Short mmCIF file of C-alpha atoms in Angstrom, two decimals:
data_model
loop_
_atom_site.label_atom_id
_atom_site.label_comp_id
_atom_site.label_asym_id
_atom_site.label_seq_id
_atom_site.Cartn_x
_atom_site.Cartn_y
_atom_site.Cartn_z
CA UNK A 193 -38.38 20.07 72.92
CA UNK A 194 -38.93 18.76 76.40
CA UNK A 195 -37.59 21.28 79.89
CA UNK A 196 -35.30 18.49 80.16
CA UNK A 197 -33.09 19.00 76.97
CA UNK A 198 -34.11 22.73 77.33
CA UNK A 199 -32.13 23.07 80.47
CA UNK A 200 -29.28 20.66 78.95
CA UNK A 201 -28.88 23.21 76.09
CA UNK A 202 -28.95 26.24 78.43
CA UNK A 203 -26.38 25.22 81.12
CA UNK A 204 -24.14 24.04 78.27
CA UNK A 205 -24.46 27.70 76.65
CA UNK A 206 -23.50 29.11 80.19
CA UNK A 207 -20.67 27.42 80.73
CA UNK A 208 -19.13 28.07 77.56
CA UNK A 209 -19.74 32.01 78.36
CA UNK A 210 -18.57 31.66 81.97
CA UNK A 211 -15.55 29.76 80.43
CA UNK A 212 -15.24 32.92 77.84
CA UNK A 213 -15.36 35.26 80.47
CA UNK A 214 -12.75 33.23 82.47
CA UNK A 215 -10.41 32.75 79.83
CA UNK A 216 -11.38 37.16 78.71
CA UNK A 217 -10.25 38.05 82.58
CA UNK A 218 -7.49 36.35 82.48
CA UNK A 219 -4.70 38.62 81.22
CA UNK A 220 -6.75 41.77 82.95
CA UNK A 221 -7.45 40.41 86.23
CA UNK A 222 -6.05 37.21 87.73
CA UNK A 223 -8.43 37.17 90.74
CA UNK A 224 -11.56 38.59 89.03
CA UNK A 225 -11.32 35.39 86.63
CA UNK A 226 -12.10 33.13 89.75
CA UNK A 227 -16.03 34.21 89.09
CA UNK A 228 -16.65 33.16 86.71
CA UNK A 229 -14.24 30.12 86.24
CA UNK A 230 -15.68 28.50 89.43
CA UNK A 231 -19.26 29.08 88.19
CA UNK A 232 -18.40 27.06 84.92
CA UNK A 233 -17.09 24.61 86.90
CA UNK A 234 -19.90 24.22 89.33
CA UNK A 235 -22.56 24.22 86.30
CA UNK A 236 -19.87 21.29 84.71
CA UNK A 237 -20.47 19.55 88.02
CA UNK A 238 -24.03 19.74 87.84
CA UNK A 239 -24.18 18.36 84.22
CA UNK A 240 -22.32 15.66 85.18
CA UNK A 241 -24.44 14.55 88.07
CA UNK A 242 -27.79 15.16 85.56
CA UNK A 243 -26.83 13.88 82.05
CA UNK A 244 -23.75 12.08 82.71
CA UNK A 245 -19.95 11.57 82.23
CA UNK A 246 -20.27 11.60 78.34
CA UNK A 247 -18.92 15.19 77.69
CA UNK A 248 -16.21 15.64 80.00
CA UNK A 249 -12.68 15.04 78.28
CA UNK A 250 -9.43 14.60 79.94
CA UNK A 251 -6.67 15.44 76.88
CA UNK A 252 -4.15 13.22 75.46
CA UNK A 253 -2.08 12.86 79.03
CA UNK A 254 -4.45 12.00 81.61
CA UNK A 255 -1.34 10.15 83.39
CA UNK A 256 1.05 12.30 82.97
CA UNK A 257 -1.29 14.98 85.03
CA UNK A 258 -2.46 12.35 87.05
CA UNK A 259 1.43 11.97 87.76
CA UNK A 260 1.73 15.46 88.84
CA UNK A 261 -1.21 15.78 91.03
CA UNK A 262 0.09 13.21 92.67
CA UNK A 263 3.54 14.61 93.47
CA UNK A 264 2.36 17.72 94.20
CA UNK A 265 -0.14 16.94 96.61
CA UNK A 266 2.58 14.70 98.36
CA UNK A 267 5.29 17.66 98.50
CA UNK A 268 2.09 19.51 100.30
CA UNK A 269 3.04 16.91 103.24
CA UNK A 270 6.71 17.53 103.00
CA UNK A 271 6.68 21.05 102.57
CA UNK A 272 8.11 23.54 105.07
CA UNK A 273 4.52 25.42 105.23
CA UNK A 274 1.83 23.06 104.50
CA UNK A 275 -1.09 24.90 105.28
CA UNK A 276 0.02 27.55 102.86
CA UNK A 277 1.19 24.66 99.61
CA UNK A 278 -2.19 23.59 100.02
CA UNK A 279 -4.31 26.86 99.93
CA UNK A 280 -1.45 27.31 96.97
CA UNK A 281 -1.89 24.61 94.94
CA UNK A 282 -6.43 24.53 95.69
CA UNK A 283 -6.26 27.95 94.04
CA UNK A 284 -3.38 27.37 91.35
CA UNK A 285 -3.25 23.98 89.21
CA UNK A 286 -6.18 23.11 90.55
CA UNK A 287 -8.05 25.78 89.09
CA UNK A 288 -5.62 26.06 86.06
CA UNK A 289 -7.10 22.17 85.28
CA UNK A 290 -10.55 23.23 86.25
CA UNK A 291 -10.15 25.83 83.27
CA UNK A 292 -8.45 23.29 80.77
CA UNK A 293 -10.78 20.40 81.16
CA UNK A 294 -13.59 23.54 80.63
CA UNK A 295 -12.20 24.37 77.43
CA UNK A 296 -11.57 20.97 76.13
CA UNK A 297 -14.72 19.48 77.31
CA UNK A 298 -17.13 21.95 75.94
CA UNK A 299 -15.40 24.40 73.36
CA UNK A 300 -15.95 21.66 70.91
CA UNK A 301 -16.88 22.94 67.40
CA UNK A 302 -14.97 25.47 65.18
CA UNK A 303 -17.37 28.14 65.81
CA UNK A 304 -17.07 27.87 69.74
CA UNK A 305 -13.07 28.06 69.14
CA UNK A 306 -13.30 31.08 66.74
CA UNK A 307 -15.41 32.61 69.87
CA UNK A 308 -12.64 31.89 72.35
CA UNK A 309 -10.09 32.88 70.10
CA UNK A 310 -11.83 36.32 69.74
CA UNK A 311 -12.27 36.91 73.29
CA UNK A 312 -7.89 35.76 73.76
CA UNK A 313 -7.58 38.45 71.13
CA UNK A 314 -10.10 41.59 72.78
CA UNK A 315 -8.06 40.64 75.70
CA UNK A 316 -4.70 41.33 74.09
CA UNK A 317 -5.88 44.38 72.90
CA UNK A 318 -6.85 45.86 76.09
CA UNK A 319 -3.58 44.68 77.15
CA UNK A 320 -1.28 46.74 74.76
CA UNK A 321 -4.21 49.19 75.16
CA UNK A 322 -3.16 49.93 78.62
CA UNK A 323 0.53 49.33 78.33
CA UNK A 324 0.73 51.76 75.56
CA UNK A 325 -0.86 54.09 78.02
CA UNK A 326 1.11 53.11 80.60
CA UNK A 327 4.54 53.78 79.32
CA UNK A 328 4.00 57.13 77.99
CA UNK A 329 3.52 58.75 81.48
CA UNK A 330 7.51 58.56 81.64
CA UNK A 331 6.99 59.46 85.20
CA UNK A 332 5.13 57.21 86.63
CA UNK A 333 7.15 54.53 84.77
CA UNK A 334 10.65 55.91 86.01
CA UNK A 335 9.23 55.53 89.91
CA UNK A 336 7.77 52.12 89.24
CA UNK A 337 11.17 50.90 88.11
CA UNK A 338 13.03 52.48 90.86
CA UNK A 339 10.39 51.21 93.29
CA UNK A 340 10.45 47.57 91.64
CA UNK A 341 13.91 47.38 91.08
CA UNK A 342 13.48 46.12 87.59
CA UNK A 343 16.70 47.57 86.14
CA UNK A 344 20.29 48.29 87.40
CA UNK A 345 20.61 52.09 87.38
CA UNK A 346 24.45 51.73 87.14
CA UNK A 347 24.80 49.61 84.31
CA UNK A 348 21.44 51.04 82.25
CA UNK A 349 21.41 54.78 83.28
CA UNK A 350 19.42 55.58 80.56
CA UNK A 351 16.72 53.01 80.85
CA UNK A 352 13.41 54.89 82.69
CA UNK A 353 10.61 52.92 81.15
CA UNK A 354 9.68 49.16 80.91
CA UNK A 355 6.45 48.83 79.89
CA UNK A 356 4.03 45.75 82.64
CA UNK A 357 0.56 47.06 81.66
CA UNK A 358 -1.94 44.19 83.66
CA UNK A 359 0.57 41.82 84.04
CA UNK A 360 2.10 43.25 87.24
CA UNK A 361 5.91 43.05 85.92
CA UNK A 362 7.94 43.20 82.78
CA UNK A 363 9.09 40.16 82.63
CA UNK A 364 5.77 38.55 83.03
CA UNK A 365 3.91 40.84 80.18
CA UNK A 366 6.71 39.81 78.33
CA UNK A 367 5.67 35.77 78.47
CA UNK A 368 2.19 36.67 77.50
CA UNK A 369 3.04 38.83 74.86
CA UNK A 370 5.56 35.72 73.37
CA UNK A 371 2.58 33.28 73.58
CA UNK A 372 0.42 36.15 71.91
CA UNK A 373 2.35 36.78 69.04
CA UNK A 374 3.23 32.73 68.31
CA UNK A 375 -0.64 32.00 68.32
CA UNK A 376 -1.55 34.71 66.16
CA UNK A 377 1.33 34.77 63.54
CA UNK A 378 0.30 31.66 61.73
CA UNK A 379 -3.74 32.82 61.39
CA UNK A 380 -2.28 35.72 59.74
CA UNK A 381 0.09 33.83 57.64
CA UNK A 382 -2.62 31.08 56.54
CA UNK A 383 -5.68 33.61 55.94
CA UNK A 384 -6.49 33.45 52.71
CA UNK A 385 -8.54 37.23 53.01
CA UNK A 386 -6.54 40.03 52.69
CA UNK A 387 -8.45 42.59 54.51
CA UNK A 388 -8.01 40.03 57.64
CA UNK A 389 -4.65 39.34 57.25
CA UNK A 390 -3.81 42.86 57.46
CA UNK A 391 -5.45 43.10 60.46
CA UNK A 392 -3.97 40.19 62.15
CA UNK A 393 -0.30 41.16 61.32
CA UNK A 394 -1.13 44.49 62.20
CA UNK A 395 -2.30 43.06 65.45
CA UNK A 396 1.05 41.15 65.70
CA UNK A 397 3.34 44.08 65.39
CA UNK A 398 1.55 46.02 68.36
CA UNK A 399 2.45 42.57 70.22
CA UNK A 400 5.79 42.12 69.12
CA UNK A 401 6.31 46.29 69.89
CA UNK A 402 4.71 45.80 73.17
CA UNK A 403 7.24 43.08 73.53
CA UNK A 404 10.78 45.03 72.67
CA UNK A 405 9.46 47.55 75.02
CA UNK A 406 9.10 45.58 77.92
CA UNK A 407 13.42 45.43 77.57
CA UNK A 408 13.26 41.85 78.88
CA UNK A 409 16.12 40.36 76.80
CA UNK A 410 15.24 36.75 78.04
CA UNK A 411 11.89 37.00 75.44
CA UNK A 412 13.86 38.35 72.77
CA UNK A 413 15.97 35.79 72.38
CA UNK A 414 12.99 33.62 73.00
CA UNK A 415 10.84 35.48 70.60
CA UNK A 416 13.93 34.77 67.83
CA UNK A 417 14.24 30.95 68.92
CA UNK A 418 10.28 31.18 67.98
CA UNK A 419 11.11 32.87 64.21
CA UNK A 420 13.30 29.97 63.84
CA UNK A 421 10.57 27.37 64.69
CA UNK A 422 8.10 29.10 62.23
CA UNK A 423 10.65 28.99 59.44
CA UNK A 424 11.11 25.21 59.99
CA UNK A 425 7.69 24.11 60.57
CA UNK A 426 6.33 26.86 57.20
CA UNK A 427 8.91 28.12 55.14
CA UNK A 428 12.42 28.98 55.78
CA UNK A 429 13.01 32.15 54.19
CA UNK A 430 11.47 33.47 57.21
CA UNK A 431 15.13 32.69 58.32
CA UNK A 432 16.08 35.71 56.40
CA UNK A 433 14.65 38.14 58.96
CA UNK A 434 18.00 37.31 61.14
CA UNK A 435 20.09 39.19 58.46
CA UNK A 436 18.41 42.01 59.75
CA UNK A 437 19.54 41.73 63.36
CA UNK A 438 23.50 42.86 62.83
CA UNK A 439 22.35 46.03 61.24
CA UNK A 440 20.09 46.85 63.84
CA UNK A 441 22.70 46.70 66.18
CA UNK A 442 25.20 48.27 64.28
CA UNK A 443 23.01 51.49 63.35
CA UNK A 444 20.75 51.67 66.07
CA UNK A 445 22.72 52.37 69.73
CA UNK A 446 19.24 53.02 71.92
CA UNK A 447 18.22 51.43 75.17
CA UNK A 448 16.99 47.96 73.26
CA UNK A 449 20.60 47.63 71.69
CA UNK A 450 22.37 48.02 74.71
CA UNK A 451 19.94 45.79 77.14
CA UNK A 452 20.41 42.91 74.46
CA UNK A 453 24.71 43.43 74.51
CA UNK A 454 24.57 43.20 78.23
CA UNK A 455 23.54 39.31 77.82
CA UNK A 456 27.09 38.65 76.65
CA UNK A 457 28.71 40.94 78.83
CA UNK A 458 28.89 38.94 81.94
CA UNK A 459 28.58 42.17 83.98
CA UNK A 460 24.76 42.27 84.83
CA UNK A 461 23.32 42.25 88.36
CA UNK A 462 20.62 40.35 87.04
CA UNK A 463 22.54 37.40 85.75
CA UNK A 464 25.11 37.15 88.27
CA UNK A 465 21.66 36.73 90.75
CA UNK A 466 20.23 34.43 89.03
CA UNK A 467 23.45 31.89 88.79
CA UNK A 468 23.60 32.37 92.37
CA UNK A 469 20.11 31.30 92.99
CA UNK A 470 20.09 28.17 90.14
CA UNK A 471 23.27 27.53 93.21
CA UNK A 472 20.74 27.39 95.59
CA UNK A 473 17.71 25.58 93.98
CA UNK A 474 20.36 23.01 92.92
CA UNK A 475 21.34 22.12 96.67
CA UNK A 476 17.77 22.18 97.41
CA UNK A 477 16.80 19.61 94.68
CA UNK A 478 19.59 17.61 96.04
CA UNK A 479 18.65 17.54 99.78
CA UNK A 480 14.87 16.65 98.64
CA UNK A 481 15.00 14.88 95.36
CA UNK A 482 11.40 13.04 95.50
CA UNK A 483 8.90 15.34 97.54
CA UNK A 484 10.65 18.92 97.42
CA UNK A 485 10.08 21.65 99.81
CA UNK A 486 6.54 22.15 99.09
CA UNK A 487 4.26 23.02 96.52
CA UNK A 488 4.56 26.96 96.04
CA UNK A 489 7.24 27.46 99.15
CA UNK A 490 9.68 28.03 97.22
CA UNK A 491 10.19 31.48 98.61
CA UNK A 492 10.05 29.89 102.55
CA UNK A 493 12.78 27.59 101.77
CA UNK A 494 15.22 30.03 99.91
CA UNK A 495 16.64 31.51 103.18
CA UNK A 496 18.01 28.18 104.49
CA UNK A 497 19.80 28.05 101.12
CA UNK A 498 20.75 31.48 100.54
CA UNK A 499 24.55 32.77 100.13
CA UNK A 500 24.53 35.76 97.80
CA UNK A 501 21.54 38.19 98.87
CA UNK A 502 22.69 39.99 102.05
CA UNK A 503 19.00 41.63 102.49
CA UNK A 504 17.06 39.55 104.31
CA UNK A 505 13.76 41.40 103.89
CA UNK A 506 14.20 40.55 99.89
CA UNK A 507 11.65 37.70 98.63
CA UNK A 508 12.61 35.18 96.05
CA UNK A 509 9.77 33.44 94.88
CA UNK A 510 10.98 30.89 92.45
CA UNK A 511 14.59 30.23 91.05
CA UNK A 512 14.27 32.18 87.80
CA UNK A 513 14.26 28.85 86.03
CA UNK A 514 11.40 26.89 85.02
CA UNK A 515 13.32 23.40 84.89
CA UNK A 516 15.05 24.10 88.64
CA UNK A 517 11.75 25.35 90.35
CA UNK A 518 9.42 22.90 89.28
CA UNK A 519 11.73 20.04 90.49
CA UNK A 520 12.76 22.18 93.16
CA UNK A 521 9.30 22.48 94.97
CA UNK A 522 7.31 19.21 93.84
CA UNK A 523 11.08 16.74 93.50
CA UNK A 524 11.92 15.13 90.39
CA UNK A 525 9.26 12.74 90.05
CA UNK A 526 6.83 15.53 89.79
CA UNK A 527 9.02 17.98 87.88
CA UNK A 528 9.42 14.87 85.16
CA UNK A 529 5.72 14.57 85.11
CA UNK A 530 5.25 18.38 84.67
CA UNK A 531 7.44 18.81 81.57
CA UNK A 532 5.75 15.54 79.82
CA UNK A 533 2.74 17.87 79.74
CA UNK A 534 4.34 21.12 78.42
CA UNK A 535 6.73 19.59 76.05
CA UNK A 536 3.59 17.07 75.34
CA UNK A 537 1.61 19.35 74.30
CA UNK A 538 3.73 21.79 71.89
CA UNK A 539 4.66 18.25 70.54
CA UNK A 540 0.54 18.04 69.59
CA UNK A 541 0.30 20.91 68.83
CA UNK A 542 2.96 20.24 66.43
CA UNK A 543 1.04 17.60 65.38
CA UNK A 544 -2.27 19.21 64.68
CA UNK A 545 -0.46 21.89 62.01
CA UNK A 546 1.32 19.02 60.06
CA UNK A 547 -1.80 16.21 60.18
CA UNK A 548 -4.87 18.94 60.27
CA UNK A 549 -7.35 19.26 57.51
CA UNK A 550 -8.43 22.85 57.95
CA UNK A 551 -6.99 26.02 57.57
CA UNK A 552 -8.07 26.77 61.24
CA UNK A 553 -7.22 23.68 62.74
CA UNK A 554 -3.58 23.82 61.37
CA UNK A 555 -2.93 27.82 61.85
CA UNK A 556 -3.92 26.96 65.66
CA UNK A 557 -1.69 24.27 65.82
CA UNK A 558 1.24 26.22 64.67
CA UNK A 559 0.37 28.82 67.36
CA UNK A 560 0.16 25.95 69.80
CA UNK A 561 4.04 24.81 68.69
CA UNK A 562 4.96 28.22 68.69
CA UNK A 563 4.05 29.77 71.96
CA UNK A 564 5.13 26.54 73.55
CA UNK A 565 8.84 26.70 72.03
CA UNK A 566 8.98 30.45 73.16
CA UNK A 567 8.12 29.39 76.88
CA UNK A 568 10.22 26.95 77.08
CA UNK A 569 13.17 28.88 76.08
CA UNK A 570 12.26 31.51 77.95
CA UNK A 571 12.18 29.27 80.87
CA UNK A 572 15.94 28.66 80.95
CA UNK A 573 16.54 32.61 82.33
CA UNK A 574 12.96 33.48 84.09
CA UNK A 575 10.02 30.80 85.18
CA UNK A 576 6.76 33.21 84.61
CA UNK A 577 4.55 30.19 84.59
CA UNK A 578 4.90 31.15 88.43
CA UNK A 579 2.25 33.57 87.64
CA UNK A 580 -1.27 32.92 87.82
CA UNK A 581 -1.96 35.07 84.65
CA UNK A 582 0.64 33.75 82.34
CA UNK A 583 -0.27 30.07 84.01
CA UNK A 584 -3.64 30.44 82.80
CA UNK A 585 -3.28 31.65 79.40
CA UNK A 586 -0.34 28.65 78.88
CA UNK A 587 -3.05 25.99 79.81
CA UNK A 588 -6.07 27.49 78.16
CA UNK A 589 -4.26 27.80 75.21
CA UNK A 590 -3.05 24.20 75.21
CA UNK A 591 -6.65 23.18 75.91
CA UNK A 592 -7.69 25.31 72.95
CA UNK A 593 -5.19 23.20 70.86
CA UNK A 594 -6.39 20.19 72.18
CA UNK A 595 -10.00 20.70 71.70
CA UNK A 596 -9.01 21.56 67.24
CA UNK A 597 -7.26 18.59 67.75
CA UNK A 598 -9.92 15.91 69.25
CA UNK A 599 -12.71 17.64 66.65
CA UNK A 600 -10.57 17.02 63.98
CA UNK A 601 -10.01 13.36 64.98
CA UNK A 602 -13.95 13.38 65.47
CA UNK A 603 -14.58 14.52 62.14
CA UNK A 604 -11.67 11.96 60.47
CA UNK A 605 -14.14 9.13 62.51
#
C-alpha cells in the first residue's frame, strides 16, 4: 500500500470520528461540538484539494438549500444588525450544513451508520442520565423555574419541577427527546432479537418519561400526532393506545393532567403570549415580505413591533412558531425554500421505510418520518429549531437518513 492511499485511508477514518464526536457533543454541549466539527471539516477540505471532488455529496435538494443560502445571506444585508446576522448565520446553518454534508459524504456504509447511531444513542443516555438527576433535587428545580419563568405560578401552583437536563430549557429537551423517541421506536419495533428489542423499548420509555416530565404540552400533543404517523405508516392498532388517554385523565388528576387541560382552557399566560407575538411576526412579515429583518434578529426587531409585553428588559428571540419566524427573519422566498428541505426530507425519509431493502435501512427511515412529523407539529406552538442543539440533531439526523438512503440506491445500481 503506497503513503499515498495510506494517508487517504487515515484522514477518511478521522473525519468520520471527528464527525462522531461532533454529532456525540451535540445534545451535551452545543459549543464544545465546534472542535471537533470544524476539524472534520477542515480534514474534508483537505481531501478535496488532494484526491478530489468524488466523495463529497450534496443530498437530494441541493437547490432548495442553495435557495436558502441565498435568502439568508441577502436578509444579512437587510437586517436591522448585520454584523451580528452574519456572525449568526457563519456559526449556525453554516455549520449545521458543514455537519450534514459530513455525515452524508462519508458515513457511507451500514456499519459507519450503526456507529453514528450508537454514539446519537450514548448521547441520549447521558441526557436522561442527567435530567433524571436533575429533577430530583426538587430544590434546585423549584428556583430554576421561578428564575426562568417557565410556568405560571397562579394558574399551576403545584407545578415545582420541569425537568431541561443539557438542553438549557424545557421546551427545548422536549424537541430532542420527540426526535429521540421517533428514531428509535421503529429499530425496536423491526428487531428481530429479543434481547435487543427489550433494550431499545426500554430505552424508549426513559425517553418518552423524560418527555411527560418536561410538562411541555406542545410535545405531547406532538408526540401523539407522531403515534398516529407510526400506526399509518406500520400497523394501525397502534391507534389503540389513544383509548388509553380518557382514562388517564379521568383517574389520574396530577400536574401532567392538569398542564394538558389548560391547552383548551383559553386561560394560559403562555398562549395568550404567544397569539400576541404570531400578531407581531405577522406585521413584520408583511412590512418585509422578500428579505426579512435579518437572519437571527429576530429578537432586535420585536420591540418596534411589540404591543402586549410591557417589560422592556424581556427578550423574545423568535415568534414561538416555526412557520412565522423563519419567514419572518429570512422573507418568504427563503422561508419557502426552508420548509422544501424539512418537509423534503421527512417525505424521504418516508420514502426510504416503504422502498428500502433492509431491516436497517427501513427502521431508520421510519425514524426519519417520524421525528420529522413530531417537529413539525410541534412547530405550530414553539420553534426550538432556534436552538443550536436541537438544530443540529434535526440535520444530522436527516443526513443520517439520507446517507441509508443514497447506499441503498448504490447497492440497487
Amino acid at each position: 500500500m503506497t503513503s499515498r492511499s495510506l494517508g487517504k485511508i487515515d484522514s477518511r477514518q478521522a473525519i468520520i470520528y471527528l464527525t462522531y464526536a461532533a454529532v456525540f457533543l451535540t445534545p451535551l454541549d452545543a459549543f464544545l461540538l465546534y472542535v471537533p466539527l470544524l476539524a472534520a471539516a477542515v480534514l474534508a477540505v483537505y481531501r478535496r484539494l488532494r484526491f478530489g471532488r468524488g466523495e463529497w455529496r450534496t443530498g437530494p435538494f441541493p437547490l432548495a438549500a442553495a435557495g436558502f443560502f441565498a435568502c439568508s445571506a441577502l436578509s444579512i444585508i437587510f437586517s436591522v444588525d448585520r454584523a451580528f446576522s452574519l456572525f449568526n448565520w457563519c456559526f449556525l446553518p453554516c455549520m449545521y450544513a458543514a455537519m450534514y454534508l459530513l455525515i452524508v459524504s462519508y458515513i457511507r456504509t451500514e456499519k459507519e451508520r450503526r456507529g453514528m447511531l450508537a454514539v446519537i444513542a450514548a448521547a441520549a443516555v447521558c441526557v436522561i442520565a442527567y435530567g433524571l438527576w436533575q429533577f430530583a433535587d426538587i430544590g434546585h428545580m423549584s428556583a430554576e423555574i421561578a428564575a426562568q419563568d417557565w410556568v405560571d405560578p397562579e394558574r399551576f401552583p403545584l407545578l415545582y419541577r420541569r425537568m431541561y437536563s443539557t438542553l438549557e430549557n424545557p421546551n427545548l429537551l422536549a424537541g430532542y427527546l420527540l426526535m429521540m423517541i421517533g428514531l428509535f421506536t421503529p429499530f425496536a419495533l423491526l428487531d428481530t432479537h429479543k434481547g435487543q428489542r427489550g433494550m431499545i423499548l426500554g430505552f424508549a420509555a426513559a425517553l418518552v418519561l423524560c418527555l411527560l416530565l418536561t410538562y411541555s404540552r406542545g410535545a405531547w400533543v406532538s408526540l401523539a400526532v407522531m403515534a398516529a404517523v407510526l400506526g399509518f405508516l406500520y400497523d394501525r392498532r397502534i391507534w389503540l393506545i389513544f383509548l388509553a388517554v380518557p382514562a388517564v385523565l379521568l383517574l389520574y388528576h396530577g400536574q401532567i393532567t392538569e398542564r394538558f387541560l389548560s391547552l383548551f382552557s383559553g386561560e394560559d399566560t403562555s398562549i395568550l403570549l404567544r397569539v400576541a407575538l404570531w400578531d407581531s411576526t405577522e406585521m413584520m412579515i408583511e412590512e418585509h415580505p422578500l428579505t426579512g429583518v435579518g437572519w437571527g434578529a429576530y429578537f432586535e426587531a420585536y420591540p418596534a413591533y411589540n404591543y402586549f409585553i410591557a417589560d422592556p428588559n424581556v427578550i423574545i428571540y423568535h415568534a414561538h412558531n416555526m412557520y412565522l419566524s423563519i419567514p419572518a427573519e429570512i422573507g418568504l422566498p427563503g422561508g419557502i425554500f426552508y420548509f422544501i428541505l424539512f418537509f423534503g426530507h421527512g417525505f424521504a425519509a418516508a420514502r426510504l421505510w416503504r422502498r428500502g431493502t433492509s431491516a436497517f435501512g427501513r427502521a431508520a427511515g421510519l425514524g426519519g418520518a417520524l421525528a420529522a412529523s413530531g417537529m413539525a407539529v410541534y412547530g405550530l406552538g414553539d420553534y426550538v429549531l432556534f436552538s443550536r442543539a436541537v438544530s443540529f440533531c434535526f440535520w444530522a439526523l436527516c443526513a443520517f437518513c439520507v446517507s441509508e438512503e443514497e447506499d441503498e440506491e448504490d447497492r440497487k445500481i
